[in-house]
């Protein structure tokens, strides 16, 4: 009988791999229901061997199955550690009833929940107590750090990838986020940007959803609302610190000049509205008013955001977004009105035409902003933009917050894309019409090509087609595209002012000519 028991036990041990963790165990997930310290050390050594030999294996399975193996460790006492050439781990037994959070410190050689035990730590992990909110019995918090990026095949800060998990527990949507701080071994290069990401096991790709990047002096803090493997990706940046300062200066100076020109435009129109008060002029004035609001809420935004007053910041964020959408909408209305002027053979009368356009131009953005507030009442607030400018000081502004990046892209890029597509089409129709007219004109009129060029440039400003440069910010065109974008769009108010002055001058000449003709008659 004992011989049968012995054979059965040998079969089970052979099936589960005993204390010998092989590459096949990590690739297939075939592992014992529980693991002791020797088995963990064996698996870590196997991972080291795979990395050293640069074996072309499915690293995704290795990462995921290694995490499962670590979660099955059984040990005595409250803490346990393991370390190998490329891995280092820490296990903490915790009781949900008395658990008040956990802090872990680690470097390439040592890991501990005691800060004093780890000298020159490169990683600090702060785990909130909410992670055990749905755990009823004692469990283990597993910490594992890969000291190389070879398995993950991406350039990451300090070549470190940090993982934390709780056995048989999926933790998401934490009210108090996980805080993972990476202490920089060396400063980031001027042409690099840092971004906190996590390893998405469903897509097997790096993902930044639910993670916020906070850059500080010589450290990067990741705040994430879930648990998995975390790292800070380093990507080449198209904008160096020097270029960033220049672009910022151009934007602020350009917007300031535009605000002054647009204000003069509105004052001039209010004083002399009887001279030229046709539909086109009224639409130009509404666009100018929208751009005035945009510049008023954009220029002081960063400074006011530094006060960190939630009520003030939400108001600024809401109004900045509203004025931006109003500007895009009135650019679209400019294109719609141009279509009516060019493509309608008969003069179609529309009652209360300008009133209806105003309801669309100011009302549609109001509806969009109201829907955003109704769906996500905390969507507007402080937005943190990670920058390395000024000793790693983040740029903060009041706008759609970082937690709603999807909403940010839909409400801005999506809205702009629709307007840009329509306005670009109308600009193309205008160019075709001008060419058609010139082809049937006299030789003298044909030589006035510069007037057509000025007309097209003026219409480009009114229709806001220069905002479409945002869609071409990639590759070798990235940096030049940013400069063109900042210069042309920050000075849009100046171009509208010049267009308004030209239109007013033509209207004055036309009025004077009519008066002269009447007197002669």
Short mmCIF file of C-alpha atoms in Angstrom, two decimals:
data_model
loop_
_atom_site.label_atom_id
_atom_site.label_comp_id
_atom_site.label_asym_id
_atom_site.label_seq_id
_atom_site.Cartn_x
_atom_site.Cartn_y
_atom_site.Cartn_z
CA UNK A 1 0.00 0.00 0.00
CA UNK A 2 2.74 2.42 0.89
CA UNK A 3 4.36 1.65 -2.47
CA UNK A 4 1.17 2.68 -4.32
CA UNK A 5 0.96 5.90 -2.27
CA UNK A 6 4.59 6.63 -3.04
CA UNK A 7 4.08 6.10 -6.79
CA UNK A 8 0.96 8.33 -6.81
CA UNK A 9 2.83 11.05 -4.95
CA UNK A 10 5.69 10.82 -7.44
CA UNK A 11 3.24 11.13 -10.34
CA UNK A 12 1.65 14.26 -8.84
CA UNK A 13 5.04 15.83 -8.17
CA UNK A 14 6.20 14.97 -11.67
CA UNK A 15 3.03 16.45 -13.13
CA UNK A 16 3.39 19.68 -11.18
CA UNK A 17 7.10 19.99 -11.68
CA UNK A 18 8.17 19.61 -8.01
CA UNK A 19 10.69 22.25 -7.01
CA UNK A 20 12.11 22.42 -10.52
CA UNK A 21 10.50 25.29 -12.42
CA UNK A 22 11.19 24.95 -16.11
CA UNK A 23 10.62 27.18 -19.09
CA UNK A 24 7.62 25.08 -20.07
CA UNK A 25 5.96 25.87 -16.73
CA UNK A 26 6.28 29.59 -17.43
CA UNK A 27 5.06 29.28 -21.01
CA UNK A 28 2.11 26.94 -20.46
CA UNK A 29 1.06 28.01 -16.96
CA UNK A 30 1.39 24.43 -15.71
CA UNK A 31 2.25 24.94 -12.06
CA UNK A 32 1.56 23.55 -8.58
CA UNK A 33 -1.49 24.71 -6.63
CA UNK A 34 0.90 26.13 -4.06
CA UNK A 35 4.56 27.10 -4.25
CA UNK A 36 7.31 27.17 -1.67
CA UNK A 37 10.32 29.47 -1.57
CA UNK A 38 12.53 27.02 -3.46
CA UNK A 39 10.07 26.82 -6.32
CA UNK A 40 9.89 30.63 -6.51
CA UNK A 41 13.69 30.84 -6.60
CA UNK A 42 13.78 28.19 -9.33
CA UNK A 43 11.27 30.12 -11.47
CA UNK A 44 13.22 33.35 -10.99
CA UNK A 45 16.42 31.61 -12.10
CA UNK A 46 14.62 30.27 -15.17
CA UNK A 47 13.47 33.78 -16.07
CA UNK A 48 17.05 35.02 -15.61
CA UNK A 49 18.29 32.31 -17.97
CA UNK A 50 15.70 33.20 -20.62
CA UNK A 51 16.69 36.86 -20.45
CA UNK A 52 20.43 36.15 -20.50
CA UNK A 53 20.13 33.88 -23.52
CA UNK A 54 17.86 36.38 -25.29
CA UNK A 55 15.57 33.50 -26.18
CA UNK A 56 12.80 34.29 -28.62
CA UNK A 57 9.93 33.13 -26.43
CA UNK A 58 6.43 34.46 -25.76
CA UNK A 59 7.35 36.90 -23.01
CA UNK A 60 3.69 37.79 -22.35
CA UNK A 61 2.97 34.28 -21.03
CA UNK A 62 6.12 34.33 -18.91
CA UNK A 63 5.13 37.60 -17.25
CA UNK A 64 1.54 36.54 -16.57
CA UNK A 65 2.36 33.03 -15.36
CA UNK A 66 5.20 34.24 -13.17
CA UNK A 67 2.70 36.53 -11.44
CA UNK A 68 0.36 33.56 -10.82
CA UNK A 69 3.24 31.52 -9.39
CA UNK A 70 4.22 34.32 -7.02
CA UNK A 71 0.64 34.58 -5.75
CA UNK A 72 0.74 30.88 -4.75
CA UNK A 73 3.69 31.17 -2.40
CA UNK A 74 3.15 29.71 1.08
CA UNK A 75 5.48 30.85 3.83
CA UNK A 76 5.74 31.28 7.60
CA UNK A 77 5.90 34.67 9.25
CA UNK A 78 4.54 38.02 8.07
CA UNK A 79 7.11 38.85 5.37
CA UNK A 80 9.24 37.05 2.83
CA UNK A 81 11.55 38.16 0.03
CA UNK A 82 13.26 36.67 -2.98
CA UNK A 83 15.88 38.05 -5.33
CA UNK A 84 17.65 36.97 -8.50
CA UNK A 85 19.67 38.60 -11.24
CA UNK A 86 16.67 40.25 -12.92
CA UNK A 87 13.88 39.85 -10.35
CA UNK A 88 13.25 40.98 -6.82
CA UNK A 89 10.09 40.36 -4.80
CA UNK A 90 8.42 40.95 -1.47
CA UNK A 91 5.47 39.17 0.15
CA UNK A 92 3.43 40.62 3.01
CA UNK A 93 0.75 38.69 4.87
CA UNK A 94 -2.04 41.08 5.82
CA UNK A 95 -5.34 40.97 7.70
CA UNK A 96 -8.12 43.01 6.04
CA UNK A 97 -9.52 43.96 9.44
CA UNK A 98 -6.32 45.67 10.60
CA UNK A 99 -4.84 46.62 7.23
CA UNK A 100 -4.18 50.37 6.95
CA UNK A 101 -2.15 50.45 3.77
CA UNK A 102 1.33 49.25 2.91
CA UNK A 103 4.55 50.93 1.82
CA UNK A 104 7.34 49.07 0.03
CA UNK A 105 10.83 50.33 -0.79
CA UNK A 106 13.16 48.65 -3.26
CA UNK A 107 16.37 48.99 -5.22
CA UNK A 108 18.16 46.52 -7.45
CA UNK A 109 19.48 44.50 -4.49
CA UNK A 110 17.01 44.81 -1.65
CA UNK A 111 13.29 45.20 -0.92
CA UNK A 112 11.47 45.84 2.34
CA UNK A 113 8.43 47.48 3.90
CA UNK A 114 10.87 49.25 6.24
CA UNK A 115 12.29 52.41 4.65
CA UNK A 116 15.40 52.33 6.79
CA UNK A 117 16.27 48.83 5.60
CA UNK A 118 16.70 49.93 1.96
CA UNK A 119 19.44 52.45 1.26
CA UNK A 120 19.08 54.55 -1.91
CA UNK A 121 15.76 53.05 -2.91
CA UNK A 122 14.84 53.54 -6.58
CA UNK A 123 11.17 52.60 -6.14
CA UNK A 124 8.63 53.50 -3.48
CA UNK A 125 5.20 51.87 -3.57
CA UNK A 126 2.30 53.15 -1.45
CA UNK A 127 -0.64 50.72 -1.44
CA UNK A 128 -3.97 52.13 -0.15
CA UNK A 129 -6.08 50.19 2.32
CA UNK A 130 -8.99 50.06 -0.16
CA UNK A 131 -7.32 47.19 -2.04
CA UNK A 132 -8.68 44.77 0.57
CA UNK A 133 -12.17 46.26 0.71
CA UNK A 134 -13.69 43.08 -0.78
CA UNK A 135 -11.34 40.59 0.90
CA UNK A 136 -12.76 38.76 3.92
CA UNK A 137 -9.83 36.63 5.14
CA UNK A 138 -6.09 36.99 5.54
CA UNK A 139 -4.20 37.23 2.27
CA UNK A 140 -0.86 38.21 0.75
CA UNK A 141 0.18 41.40 -1.03
CA UNK A 142 2.71 40.40 -3.69
CA UNK A 143 5.34 42.85 -4.93
CA UNK A 144 7.60 41.96 -7.85
CA UNK A 145 10.06 44.13 -9.75
CA UNK A 146 11.76 43.26 -13.02
CA UNK A 147 15.19 44.87 -13.11
CA UNK A 148 15.34 44.81 -16.88
CA UNK A 149 13.07 45.86 -19.71
CA UNK A 150 14.06 43.01 -22.05
CA UNK A 151 10.90 40.97 -21.52
CA UNK A 152 8.71 44.04 -21.99
CA UNK A 153 10.68 45.23 -25.04
CA UNK A 154 10.25 48.93 -24.29
CA UNK A 155 12.51 51.66 -22.93
CA UNK A 156 11.45 52.35 -19.35
CA UNK A 157 12.81 54.51 -16.53
CA UNK A 158 15.66 52.85 -14.60
CA UNK A 159 14.96 49.63 -16.59
CA UNK A 160 12.44 48.78 -13.85
CA UNK A 161 8.93 47.33 -14.13
CA UNK A 162 7.01 47.13 -10.85
CA UNK A 163 4.13 44.74 -10.22
CA UNK A 164 1.75 44.41 -7.30
CA UNK A 165 -1.16 42.01 -6.85
CA UNK A 166 -3.41 40.23 -4.38
CA UNK A 167 -4.19 36.51 -5.01
CA UNK A 168 -7.58 35.82 -6.63
CA UNK A 169 -8.56 39.49 -6.43
CA UNK A 170 -9.08 41.95 -9.28
CA UNK A 171 -8.66 45.51 -8.07
CA UNK A 172 -9.86 48.43 -10.20
CA UNK A 173 -11.37 51.90 -9.81
CA UNK A 174 -9.64 52.73 -6.53
CA UNK A 175 -10.90 55.94 -4.91
CA UNK A 176 -7.43 56.50 -3.46
CA UNK A 177 -4.94 55.58 -6.19
CA UNK A 178 -1.82 53.49 -5.97
CA UNK A 179 1.29 55.66 -5.75
CA UNK A 180 4.42 54.30 -7.42
CA UNK A 181 7.40 56.63 -7.26
CA UNK A 182 10.44 56.01 -9.46
CA UNK A 183 13.56 57.85 -8.32
CA UNK A 184 15.63 58.74 -11.36
CA UNK A 185 19.12 57.30 -11.49
CA UNK A 186 19.98 59.97 -14.04
CA UNK A 187 18.08 62.95 -15.50
CA UNK A 188 15.88 62.41 -18.52
CA UNK A 189 17.29 63.42 -21.86
CA UNK A 190 15.99 66.72 -23.25
CA UNK A 191 14.34 64.88 -26.17
CA UNK A 192 12.47 62.32 -24.04
CA UNK A 193 9.01 62.34 -22.51
CA UNK A 194 7.94 60.16 -19.60
CA UNK A 195 4.53 58.52 -19.28
CA UNK A 196 3.16 56.19 -16.60
CA UNK A 197 1.70 53.00 -18.06
CA UNK A 198 0.54 49.56 -16.98
CA UNK A 199 0.76 46.16 -18.63
CA UNK A 200 -2.68 45.33 -20.06
CA UNK A 201 -3.00 41.54 -19.97
CA UNK A 202 -6.05 41.58 -22.27
CA UNK A 203 -4.29 43.39 -25.14
CA UNK A 204 -0.74 42.50 -24.06
CA UNK A 205 0.32 46.07 -24.62
CA UNK A 206 1.25 49.07 -22.49
CA UNK A 207 -1.76 51.20 -21.58
CA UNK A 208 -1.99 54.51 -19.73
CA UNK A 209 -5.71 54.43 -18.83
CA UNK A 210 -6.34 55.17 -15.17
CA UNK A 211 -2.75 56.34 -14.60
CA UNK A 212 -1.58 59.90 -14.04
CA UNK A 213 2.01 61.01 -14.53
CA UNK A 214 3.42 63.51 -12.06
CA UNK A 215 6.94 64.76 -12.68
CA UNK A 216 8.90 66.19 -9.79
CA UNK A 217 12.54 66.99 -9.16
CA UNK A 218 14.54 63.80 -9.89
CA UNK A 219 11.52 61.54 -9.55
CA UNK A 220 8.38 60.42 -11.39
CA UNK A 221 5.24 59.49 -9.49
CA UNK A 222 2.55 57.32 -11.04
CA UNK A 223 -0.95 57.48 -9.58
CA UNK A 224 -3.04 54.56 -10.85
CA UNK A 225 -6.50 53.39 -9.83
CA UNK A 226 -5.83 49.66 -10.31
CA UNK A 227 -3.19 46.99 -9.70
CA UNK A 228 -0.90 45.23 -12.18
CA UNK A 229 2.60 45.81 -13.57
CA UNK A 230 3.62 49.47 -13.84
CA UNK A 231 6.46 51.32 -15.50
CA UNK A 232 7.36 54.72 -16.90
CA UNK A 233 7.77 54.61 -20.66
CA UNK A 234 10.34 56.87 -22.26
CA UNK A 235 9.50 58.13 -25.72
CA UNK A 236 11.42 60.50 -27.99
CA UNK A 237 9.85 63.93 -27.89
CA UNK A 238 9.47 66.11 -30.96
CA UNK A 239 9.75 69.20 -28.77
CA UNK A 240 12.82 69.96 -26.70
CA UNK A 241 12.72 72.26 -23.69
CA UNK A 242 14.13 75.14 -25.75
CA UNK A 243 11.50 74.76 -28.48
CA UNK A 244 8.77 74.39 -25.86
CA UNK A 245 9.67 77.75 -24.34
CA UNK A 246 9.72 79.40 -27.76
CA UNK A 247 6.34 77.91 -28.72
CA UNK A 248 4.81 79.00 -25.42
CA UNK A 249 6.12 82.53 -25.88
CA UNK A 250 4.80 82.68 -29.45
CA UNK A 251 1.38 81.46 -28.31
CA UNK A 252 1.02 83.96 -25.48
CA UNK A 253 2.28 86.94 -27.51
CA UNK A 254 0.15 85.98 -30.51
CA UNK A 255 -2.98 85.46 -28.41
CA UNK A 256 -2.39 88.78 -26.63
CA UNK A 257 -2.11 90.65 -29.94
CA UNK A 258 -5.17 88.83 -31.29
CA UNK A 259 -7.19 89.75 -28.21
CA UNK A 260 -6.32 93.43 -28.71
CA UNK A 261 -7.19 93.32 -32.44
CA UNK A 262 -10.45 91.47 -31.85
CA UNK A 263 -11.45 93.94 -29.15
CA UNK A 264 -10.83 96.83 -31.57
CA UNK A 265 -12.91 94.99 -34.15
CA UNK A 266 -15.89 94.65 -31.79
CA UNK A 267 -15.63 98.28 -30.62
CA UNK A 268 -15.38 99.54 -34.22
CA UNK A 269 -18.39 97.48 -35.26
CA UNK A 270 -20.43 98.74 -32.31
CA UNK A 271 -19.57 102.35 -33.20
CA UNK A 272 -20.14 102.09 -36.96
CA UNK A 273 -22.55 99.19 -37.39
CA UNK A 274 -24.82 101.15 -39.74
CA UNK A 275 -22.11 101.43 -42.41
CA UNK A 276 -21.82 97.66 -42.90
CA UNK A 277 -24.33 95.43 -41.21
CA UNK A 278 -24.90 92.67 -43.75
CA UNK A 279 -25.14 89.00 -42.80
CA UNK A 280 -21.48 88.29 -43.57
CA UNK A 281 -20.28 91.06 -41.26
CA UNK A 282 -22.55 89.94 -38.43
CA UNK A 283 -21.20 86.40 -38.71
CA UNK A 284 -17.62 87.73 -38.64
CA UNK A 285 -18.44 89.69 -35.49
CA UNK A 286 -19.86 86.62 -33.74
CA UNK A 287 -16.71 84.67 -34.61
CA UNK A 288 -14.63 87.55 -33.26
CA UNK A 289 -16.64 87.53 -30.01
CA UNK A 290 -16.11 83.77 -29.61
CA UNK A 291 -12.36 84.19 -30.11
CA UNK A 292 -12.29 87.04 -27.59
CA UNK A 293 -13.83 84.71 -25.00
CA UNK A 294 -11.35 81.97 -25.92
CA UNK A 295 -8.34 84.24 -25.44
CA UNK A 296 -9.75 85.75 -22.23
CA UNK A 297 -10.06 82.34 -20.60
CA UNK A 298 -6.87 80.91 -22.10
CA UNK A 299 -4.28 83.58 -21.34
CA UNK A 300 -4.67 83.69 -17.51
CA UNK A 301 -5.63 80.02 -17.19
CA UNK A 302 -2.28 78.60 -16.09
CA UNK A 303 -1.69 81.32 -13.49
CA UNK A 304 -5.19 81.01 -12.03
CA UNK A 305 -4.86 77.20 -11.95
CA UNK A 306 -1.91 77.57 -9.58
CA UNK A 307 -4.34 78.78 -6.85
CA UNK A 308 -5.92 75.27 -6.91
CA UNK A 309 -9.35 76.65 -6.09
CA UNK A 310 -11.75 73.92 -7.26
CA UNK A 311 -14.74 76.18 -7.87
CA UNK A 312 -12.72 78.77 -9.77
CA UNK A 313 -10.89 76.09 -11.77
CA UNK A 314 -14.11 74.32 -12.78
CA UNK A 315 -15.60 77.61 -13.96
CA UNK A 316 -12.47 78.44 -15.98
CA UNK A 317 -12.33 74.95 -17.45
CA UNK A 318 -16.00 75.03 -18.44
CA UNK A 319 -15.77 78.48 -20.01
CA UNK A 320 -12.51 77.68 -21.83
CA UNK A 321 -14.05 74.57 -23.36
CA UNK A 322 -17.31 76.38 -24.17
CA UNK A 323 -15.52 79.27 -25.88
CA UNK A 324 -13.34 76.84 -27.87
CA UNK A 325 -16.41 74.95 -29.11
CA UNK A 326 -18.13 78.26 -29.92
CA UNK A 327 -15.10 79.32 -31.98
CA UNK A 328 -15.15 76.03 -33.92
CA UNK A 329 -18.92 76.31 -34.45
CA UNK A 330 -18.76 79.86 -35.80
CA UNK A 331 -15.96 78.82 -38.14
CA UNK A 332 -18.32 76.15 -39.43
CA UNK A 333 -21.09 78.75 -39.79
CA UNK A 334 -18.70 80.91 -41.82
CA UNK A 335 -18.28 77.96 -44.21
CA UNK A 336 -22.06 77.36 -44.35
CA UNK A 337 -22.71 81.01 -45.18
CA UNK A 338 -19.99 80.94 -47.83
CA UNK A 339 -21.74 77.94 -49.39
CA UNK A 340 -24.99 79.88 -49.59
CA UNK A 341 -23.24 82.83 -51.25
CA UNK A 342 -21.32 80.77 -53.81
CA UNK A 343 -23.49 77.80 -54.64
CA UNK A 344 -27.04 79.15 -54.46
CA UNK A 345 -28.09 80.52 -57.83
CA UNK A 346 -31.22 82.15 -56.51
CA UNK A 347 -31.26 84.44 -53.52
CA UNK A 348 -33.13 82.37 -50.97
CA UNK A 349 -34.66 84.41 -48.16
CA UNK A 350 -34.52 82.90 -44.68
CA UNK A 351 -36.49 84.62 -41.99
CA UNK A 352 -34.50 85.57 -38.90
CA UNK A 353 -31.39 84.09 -40.51
CA UNK A 354 -28.83 85.59 -38.12
CA UNK A 355 -30.95 84.72 -35.07
CA UNK A 356 -31.02 81.07 -36.12
CA UNK A 357 -27.29 81.08 -36.74
CA UNK A 358 -26.73 82.60 -33.27
CA UNK A 359 -28.83 79.87 -31.68
CA UNK A 360 -26.62 77.30 -33.42
CA UNK A 361 -23.32 79.11 -32.84
CA UNK A 362 -23.82 79.75 -29.12
CA UNK A 363 -26.41 77.07 -28.33
CA UNK A 364 -24.82 73.88 -29.69
CA UNK A 365 -21.62 74.31 -27.61
CA UNK A 366 -23.78 75.04 -24.54
CA UNK A 367 -25.65 71.77 -25.11
CA UNK A 368 -22.37 69.87 -25.54
CA UNK A 369 -20.91 71.28 -22.32
CA UNK A 370 -24.16 70.61 -20.43
CA UNK A 371 -24.16 66.98 -21.58
CA UNK A 372 -20.59 66.56 -20.40
CA UNK A 373 -21.50 67.92 -16.96
CA UNK A 374 -24.60 65.71 -16.80
CA UNK A 375 -22.61 62.59 -17.69
CA UNK A 376 -19.41 63.38 -15.76
CA UNK A 377 -19.98 66.17 -13.26
CA UNK A 378 -16.30 66.21 -12.26
CA UNK A 379 -15.01 66.23 -15.86
CA UNK A 380 -13.92 69.86 -15.56
CA UNK A 381 -11.12 70.76 -13.21
CA UNK A 382 -7.34 70.76 -12.89
CA UNK A 383 -5.50 69.14 -15.79
CA UNK A 384 -1.86 68.20 -15.26
CA UNK A 385 0.40 68.21 -18.30
CA UNK A 386 3.72 66.43 -17.58
CA UNK A 387 6.62 68.57 -18.77
CA UNK A 388 10.34 68.64 -18.11
CA UNK A 389 10.49 72.38 -18.44
CA UNK A 390 11.69 74.30 -15.39
CA UNK A 391 13.21 71.40 -13.46
CA UNK A 392 10.44 68.88 -14.07
CA UNK A 393 7.66 71.21 -12.97
CA UNK A 394 4.31 70.08 -14.38
CA UNK A 395 2.18 72.50 -16.35
CA UNK A 396 -1.28 72.77 -14.81
CA UNK A 397 -4.34 74.34 -16.36
CA UNK A 398 -8.09 74.30 -15.84
CA UNK A 399 -9.72 72.15 -18.48
CA UNK A 400 -11.03 68.60 -18.92
CA UNK A 401 -9.19 66.58 -16.27
CA UNK A 402 -6.67 63.79 -16.96
CA UNK A 403 -9.11 61.10 -15.82
CA UNK A 404 -11.30 61.76 -18.87
CA UNK A 405 -8.82 61.69 -21.74
CA UNK A 406 -11.28 59.81 -23.97
CA UNK A 407 -13.84 62.54 -23.39
CA UNK A 408 -11.10 65.10 -24.05
CA UNK A 409 -10.38 63.67 -27.48
CA UNK A 410 -14.02 63.25 -28.45
CA UNK A 411 -15.11 66.71 -27.29
CA UNK A 412 -12.15 68.48 -28.90
CA UNK A 413 -10.47 66.50 -31.67
CA UNK A 414 -13.72 64.91 -32.84
CA UNK A 415 -15.56 68.24 -32.92
CA UNK A 416 -12.66 69.93 -34.71
CA UNK A 417 -12.36 67.09 -37.23
CA UNK A 418 -15.97 67.53 -38.39
CA UNK A 419 -15.63 71.33 -38.71
CA UNK A 420 -12.22 71.06 -40.38
CA UNK A 421 -13.45 68.55 -42.98
CA UNK A 422 -16.46 70.71 -43.93
CA UNK A 423 -14.53 73.98 -43.98
CA UNK A 424 -11.68 72.53 -46.04
CA UNK A 425 -14.21 71.29 -48.58
CA UNK A 426 -15.81 74.75 -48.78
CA UNK A 427 -12.41 76.39 -49.19
CA UNK A 428 -11.71 74.04 -52.07
CA UNK A 429 -15.06 74.93 -53.67
CA UNK A 430 -14.17 78.63 -53.33
CA UNK A 431 -10.79 78.15 -55.02
CA UNK A 432 -12.47 76.31 -57.91
CA UNK A 433 -15.04 79.11 -58.27
CA UNK A 434 -12.33 81.78 -58.34
CA UNK A 435 -10.37 79.89 -60.97
CA UNK A 436 -13.52 79.51 -63.05
CA UNK A 437 -14.24 83.24 -62.83
CA UNK A 438 -10.67 84.18 -63.76
CA UNK A 439 -10.70 81.88 -66.77
CA UNK A 440 -13.50 83.97 -68.31
CA UNK A 441 -12.10 87.35 -67.24
CA UNK A 442 -10.21 89.91 -69.29
CA UNK A 443 -6.38 89.81 -69.40
CA UNK A 444 -6.19 92.80 -67.05
CA UNK A 445 -8.29 91.05 -64.42
CA UNK A 446 -6.32 87.83 -64.83
CA UNK A 447 -3.17 89.65 -63.78
CA UNK A 448 -4.70 90.40 -60.38
CA UNK A 449 -3.81 86.98 -58.99
CA UNK A 450 -2.49 88.49 -55.77
CA UNK A 451 -6.03 89.58 -54.90
CA UNK A 452 -7.22 86.00 -55.22
CA UNK A 453 -4.36 84.83 -53.02
CA UNK A 454 -5.29 87.41 -50.36
CA UNK A 455 -8.92 86.33 -50.60
CA UNK A 456 -8.01 82.66 -50.10
CA UNK A 457 -5.72 83.47 -47.17
CA UNK A 458 -8.44 85.59 -45.57
CA UNK A 459 -11.02 82.86 -46.01
CA UNK A 460 -8.60 80.30 -44.56
CA UNK A 461 -8.45 82.42 -41.41
CA UNK A 462 -12.22 82.88 -41.21
CA UNK A 463 -12.85 79.17 -41.77
CA UNK A 464 -10.15 78.17 -39.28
CA UNK A 465 -8.53 75.66 -41.62
CA UNK A 466 -5.17 76.36 -39.96
CA UNK A 467 -6.46 74.50 -36.89
CA UNK A 468 -6.25 71.38 -39.02
CA UNK A 469 -2.47 71.47 -38.62
CA UNK A 470 -3.15 69.63 -35.35
CA UNK A 471 -3.84 66.49 -37.42
CA UNK A 472 -0.42 66.60 -39.11
CA UNK A 473 1.76 66.73 -36.02
CA UNK A 474 3.84 63.61 -36.70
CA UNK A 475 7.11 62.48 -38.26
CA UNK A 476 9.52 65.03 -39.73
CA UNK A 477 6.68 67.56 -40.00
CA UNK A 478 6.05 67.49 -36.26
CA UNK A 479 8.20 70.42 -35.13
CA UNK A 480 7.58 72.70 -38.17
CA UNK A 481 3.89 71.84 -37.88
CA UNK A 482 3.83 72.97 -34.26
CA UNK A 483 5.45 76.29 -35.14
CA UNK A 484 3.00 76.92 -37.99
CA UNK A 485 0.10 75.89 -35.73
CA UNK A 486 1.12 78.25 -32.92
CA UNK A 487 1.89 81.22 -35.17
CA UNK A 488 -1.14 81.01 -37.46
CA UNK A 489 -3.75 80.15 -34.85
CA UNK A 490 -2.54 82.54 -32.16
CA UNK A 491 -2.71 85.34 -34.75
CA UNK A 492 -6.11 84.35 -36.10
CA UNK A 493 -7.65 87.39 -34.43
CA UNK A 494 -5.21 89.67 -36.28
CA UNK A 495 -6.20 88.16 -39.64
CA UNK A 496 -9.90 88.59 -38.84
CA UNK A 497 -9.25 92.21 -37.88
CA UNK A 498 -7.53 92.86 -41.23
CA UNK A 499 -10.36 91.13 -43.09
CA UNK A 500 -12.92 93.21 -41.22
CA UNK A 501 -11.05 96.45 -42.00
CA UNK A 502 -10.86 95.54 -45.69
CA UNK A 503 -14.56 94.66 -45.81
CA UNK A 504 -15.48 97.88 -44.03
CA UNK A 505 -13.36 99.93 -46.44
CA UNK A 506 -15.08 98.31 -49.42
CA UNK A 507 -18.48 98.96 -47.84
CA UNK A 508 -17.59 102.64 -47.28
CA UNK A 509 -16.46 103.03 -50.91
CA UNK A 510 -19.61 101.32 -52.12
CA UNK A 511 -21.76 103.60 -49.96
CA UNK A 512 -19.90 106.70 -51.19
CA UNK A 513 -20.27 105.58 -54.79
CA UNK A 514 -24.00 105.07 -54.32
CA UNK A 515 -24.37 108.55 -52.81
CA UNK A 516 -22.44 110.13 -55.69
CA UNK A 517 -24.57 108.32 -58.24
CA UNK A 518 -27.73 109.47 -56.47
CA UNK A 519 -26.57 113.10 -56.45
CA UNK A 520 -25.82 112.99 -60.18
CA UNK A 521 -29.22 111.58 -60.84
#
